[in-house]
XYZ file of C-alpha atoms in Angstrom:
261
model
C 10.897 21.683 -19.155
C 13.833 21.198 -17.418
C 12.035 18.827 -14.465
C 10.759 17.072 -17.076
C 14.551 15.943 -18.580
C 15.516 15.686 -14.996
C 12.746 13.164 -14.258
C 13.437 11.217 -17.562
C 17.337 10.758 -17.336
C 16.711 10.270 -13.180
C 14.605 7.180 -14.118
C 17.261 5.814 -17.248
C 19.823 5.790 -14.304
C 17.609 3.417 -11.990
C 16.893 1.207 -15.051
C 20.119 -0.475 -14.558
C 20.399 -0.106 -11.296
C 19.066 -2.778 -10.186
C 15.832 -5.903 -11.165
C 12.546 -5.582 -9.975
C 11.412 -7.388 -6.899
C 9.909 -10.598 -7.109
C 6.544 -10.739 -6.860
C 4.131 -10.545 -3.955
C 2.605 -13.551 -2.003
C 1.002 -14.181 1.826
C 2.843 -15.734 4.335
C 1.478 -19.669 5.344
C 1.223 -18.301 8.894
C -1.534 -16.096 8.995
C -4.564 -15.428 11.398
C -7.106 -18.421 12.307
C -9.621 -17.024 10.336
C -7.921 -16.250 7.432
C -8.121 -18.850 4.141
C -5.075 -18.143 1.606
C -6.030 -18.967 -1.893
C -3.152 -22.068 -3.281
C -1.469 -18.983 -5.322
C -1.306 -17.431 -2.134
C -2.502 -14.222 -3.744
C -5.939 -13.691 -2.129
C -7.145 -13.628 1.618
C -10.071 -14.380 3.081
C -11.830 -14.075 6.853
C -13.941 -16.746 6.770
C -16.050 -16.200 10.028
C -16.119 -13.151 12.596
C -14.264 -10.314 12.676
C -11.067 -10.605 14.151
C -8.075 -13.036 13.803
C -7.681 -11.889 10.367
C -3.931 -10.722 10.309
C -1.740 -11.468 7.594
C 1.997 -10.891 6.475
C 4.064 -10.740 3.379
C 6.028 -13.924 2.089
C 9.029 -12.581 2.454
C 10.323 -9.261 3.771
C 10.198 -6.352 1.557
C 12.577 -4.237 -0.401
C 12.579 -0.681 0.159
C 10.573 1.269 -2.083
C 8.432 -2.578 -2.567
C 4.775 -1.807 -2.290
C 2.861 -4.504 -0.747
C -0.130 -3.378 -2.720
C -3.757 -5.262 -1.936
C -7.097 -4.929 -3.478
C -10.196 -5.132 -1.519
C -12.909 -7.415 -2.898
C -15.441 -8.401 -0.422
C -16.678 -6.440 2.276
C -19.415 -7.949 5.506
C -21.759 -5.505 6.728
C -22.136 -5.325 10.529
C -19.047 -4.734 11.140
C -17.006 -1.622 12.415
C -13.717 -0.918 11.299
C -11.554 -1.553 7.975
C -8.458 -2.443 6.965
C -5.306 -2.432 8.962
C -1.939 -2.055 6.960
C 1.917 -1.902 8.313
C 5.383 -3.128 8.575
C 6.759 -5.427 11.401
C 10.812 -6.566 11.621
C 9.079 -9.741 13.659
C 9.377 -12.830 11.504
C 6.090 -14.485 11.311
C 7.125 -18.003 10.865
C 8.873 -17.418 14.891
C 5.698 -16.248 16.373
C 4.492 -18.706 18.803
C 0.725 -17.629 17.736
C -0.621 -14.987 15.504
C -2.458 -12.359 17.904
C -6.128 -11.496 16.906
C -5.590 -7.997 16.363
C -2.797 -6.271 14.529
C -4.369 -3.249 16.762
C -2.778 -3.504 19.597
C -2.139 -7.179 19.834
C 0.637 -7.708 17.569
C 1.919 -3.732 17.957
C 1.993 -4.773 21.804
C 5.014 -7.260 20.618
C 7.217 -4.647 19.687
C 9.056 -3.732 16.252
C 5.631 -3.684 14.738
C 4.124 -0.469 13.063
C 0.167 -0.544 11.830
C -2.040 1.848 10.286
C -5.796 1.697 10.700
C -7.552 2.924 7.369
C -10.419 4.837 7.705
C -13.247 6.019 5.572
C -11.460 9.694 5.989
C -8.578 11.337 6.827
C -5.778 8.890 6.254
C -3.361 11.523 5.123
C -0.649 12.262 7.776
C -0.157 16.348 8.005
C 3.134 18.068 7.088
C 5.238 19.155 9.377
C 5.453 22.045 6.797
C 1.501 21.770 5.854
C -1.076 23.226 7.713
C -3.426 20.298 8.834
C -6.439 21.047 7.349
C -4.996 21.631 4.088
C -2.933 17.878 4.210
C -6.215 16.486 5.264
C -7.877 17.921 1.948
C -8.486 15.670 -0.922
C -6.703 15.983 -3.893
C -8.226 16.734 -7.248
C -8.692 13.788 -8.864
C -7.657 15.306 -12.594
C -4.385 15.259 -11.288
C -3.989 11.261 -11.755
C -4.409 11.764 -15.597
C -1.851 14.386 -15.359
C 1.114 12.567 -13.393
C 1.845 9.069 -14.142
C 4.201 8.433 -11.500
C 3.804 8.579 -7.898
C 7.290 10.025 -6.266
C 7.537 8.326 -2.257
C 10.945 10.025 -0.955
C 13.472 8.699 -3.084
C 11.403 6.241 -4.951
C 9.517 6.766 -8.105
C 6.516 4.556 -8.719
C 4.230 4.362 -11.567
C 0.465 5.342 -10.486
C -1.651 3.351 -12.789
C -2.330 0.014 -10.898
C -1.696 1.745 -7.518
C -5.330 3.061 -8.500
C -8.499 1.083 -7.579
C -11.503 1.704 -10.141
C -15.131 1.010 -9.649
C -15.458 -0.409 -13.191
C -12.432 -3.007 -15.039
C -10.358 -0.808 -17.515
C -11.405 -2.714 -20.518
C -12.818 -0.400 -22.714
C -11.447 2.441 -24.687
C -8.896 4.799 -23.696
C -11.535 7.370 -23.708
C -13.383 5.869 -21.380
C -10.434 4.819 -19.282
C -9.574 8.689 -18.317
C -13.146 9.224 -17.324
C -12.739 5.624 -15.311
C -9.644 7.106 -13.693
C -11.128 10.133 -12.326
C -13.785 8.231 -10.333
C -11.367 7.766 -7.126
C -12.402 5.343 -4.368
C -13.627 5.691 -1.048
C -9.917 3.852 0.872
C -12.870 1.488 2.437
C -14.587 0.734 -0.399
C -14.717 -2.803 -2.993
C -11.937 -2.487 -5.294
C -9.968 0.580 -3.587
C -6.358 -0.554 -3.662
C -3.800 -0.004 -0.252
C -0.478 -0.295 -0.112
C 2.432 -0.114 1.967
C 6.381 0.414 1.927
C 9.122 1.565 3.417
C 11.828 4.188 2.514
C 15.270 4.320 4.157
C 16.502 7.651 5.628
C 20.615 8.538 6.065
C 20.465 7.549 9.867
C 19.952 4.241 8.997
C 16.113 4.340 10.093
C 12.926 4.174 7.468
C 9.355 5.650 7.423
C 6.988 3.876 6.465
C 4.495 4.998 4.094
C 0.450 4.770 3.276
C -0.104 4.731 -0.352
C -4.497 4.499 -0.748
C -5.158 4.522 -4.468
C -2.146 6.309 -6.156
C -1.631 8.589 -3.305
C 0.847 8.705 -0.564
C -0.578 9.496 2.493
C 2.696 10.442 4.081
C 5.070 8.963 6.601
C 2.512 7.502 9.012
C 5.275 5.783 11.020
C 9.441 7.288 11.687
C 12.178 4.908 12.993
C 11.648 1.727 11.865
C 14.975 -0.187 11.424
C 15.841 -0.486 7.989
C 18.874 -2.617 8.443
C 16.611 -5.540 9.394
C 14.305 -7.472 7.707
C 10.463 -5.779 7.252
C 7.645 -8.070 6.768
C 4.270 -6.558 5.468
C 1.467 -6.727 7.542
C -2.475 -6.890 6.720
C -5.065 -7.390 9.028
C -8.378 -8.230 7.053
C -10.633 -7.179 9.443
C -14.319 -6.209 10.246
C -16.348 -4.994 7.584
C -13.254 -6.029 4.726
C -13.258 -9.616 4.529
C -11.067 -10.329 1.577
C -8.277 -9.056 -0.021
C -6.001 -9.871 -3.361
C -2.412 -8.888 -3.721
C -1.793 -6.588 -6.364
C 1.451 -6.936 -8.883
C 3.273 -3.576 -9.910
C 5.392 -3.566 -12.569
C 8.124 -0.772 -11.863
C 9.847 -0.177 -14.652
C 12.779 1.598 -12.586
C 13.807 0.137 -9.188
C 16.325 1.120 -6.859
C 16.904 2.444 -3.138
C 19.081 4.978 -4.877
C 16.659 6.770 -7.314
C 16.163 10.236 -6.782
C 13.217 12.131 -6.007
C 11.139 13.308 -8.986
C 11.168 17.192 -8.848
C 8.336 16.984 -11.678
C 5.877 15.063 -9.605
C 6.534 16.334 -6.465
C 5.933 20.106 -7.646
């Protein structure tokens, strides 16, 4: 019981800490294959397979998830979904590369993160491999309702991607929530984020449908400015941004002990 209190009163602190982050948009420099929608909420490769990268708006905050939903996929293709983080500022690129793999990592201060069908989740240094490769049990998403990244506590619910809309009874809703998504598949939800470390550096993190997936990238610099970066590519061919609605926001909330037991 006593995580529990700690989590609650952790959470009241962060509450005033500071507002939530404004909400999410693409950049108007994108890939030439990409279409952004006039809310500039929803990307779409209109024709082959490549040139498809995209980047946030503005840069994000840390402990921001640049959260997108995947809502068309093109059969023929090989390959998914590209997320990461680059300090580059898309409006000074002189031309956005086809690939975020290696074209635009190849430019430096650039960090990407192919998603696969499997095996997205970066081992522990203090894990075994196979067992951080393992996937979770899904009954654990009714049982936590937060998601705890480092020193950032997020709730889970629309982090989640569900095969059906959550319109129907809460009944139905749990059994809705235990149907997890393949990370490849229509309506799984990806996101990305960073969190800043003491040295002044950040990881960057993988979150695939109200999971982190671990620090998939060390180093970045968090003193500068971190655009998001999504490469729409192969067999996804569009993508909508996803809104999260924090509740508690700050670079200086602690971990939750309760969620991360």
């Amino acid at each position: 019981m006593g995580a529990v209190s700690d989590c609650v009163d952790l959470g009241a602190a962060c509450r005033s800490a500071r507002p939530e982050p404004p909400p999410t948009r693409f950049h108007q420099v994108h890939g030439a294959n990409i279409r952004v929608d006039p809310s500039g909420t929803r990307a779409t490769r209109v024709e082959s397979f490549a040139h498809g990268v995209c980047f946030s708006r503005e840069p994000l905050a840390p402990g921001q998830v640049f959260l997108v939903e995947i809502e068309e996929k093109e059969l023929g293709w090989c390959g998914h979904l590209r997320l990461g983080l680059t300090a580059l500022d898309p409006a000074t690129l002189a031309a956005v590369p086809e690939f975020s793999l290696p074209d635009l990592v190849s430019l430096g201060h650039t960090w990407v993160f192919a998603i696969t069908r499997h095996h997205n989740r970066v081992p522990r240094e203090d894990r075994p491999e196979a067992e951080a490769l393992a996937p979770s049990r899904p009954p654990a998403l009714l049982v936590e309702p937060y998601v705890c990244i480092e020193q950032f506590r997020i709730p889970r619910d629309r982090l989640v991607g569900r095969s059906r809309p959550g319109l129907y009874s809460h009944l139905l809703d749990q059994l809705y929530e235990l149907n997890v998504l393949p990370p490849t598949a229509r309506r799984s939800r990806l996101g990305v984020l960073f969190c800043p470390q003491p040295d002044g550096t950040a990881d960057m993190h993988i979150v695939i449908n109200g999971e982190d997936m671990g620090p998939s990238a060390r180093g970045l610099p968090a003193a500068r400015p971190l655009y998001a970066v999504v490469d729409v590519f192969a067999s996804t061919k569009s993508v909508r941004l996803v809104q999260l609605e924090y509740g508690s926001f700050s670079p200086q909330c602690h971990p939750c002990r309760l969620c991360a037991a």
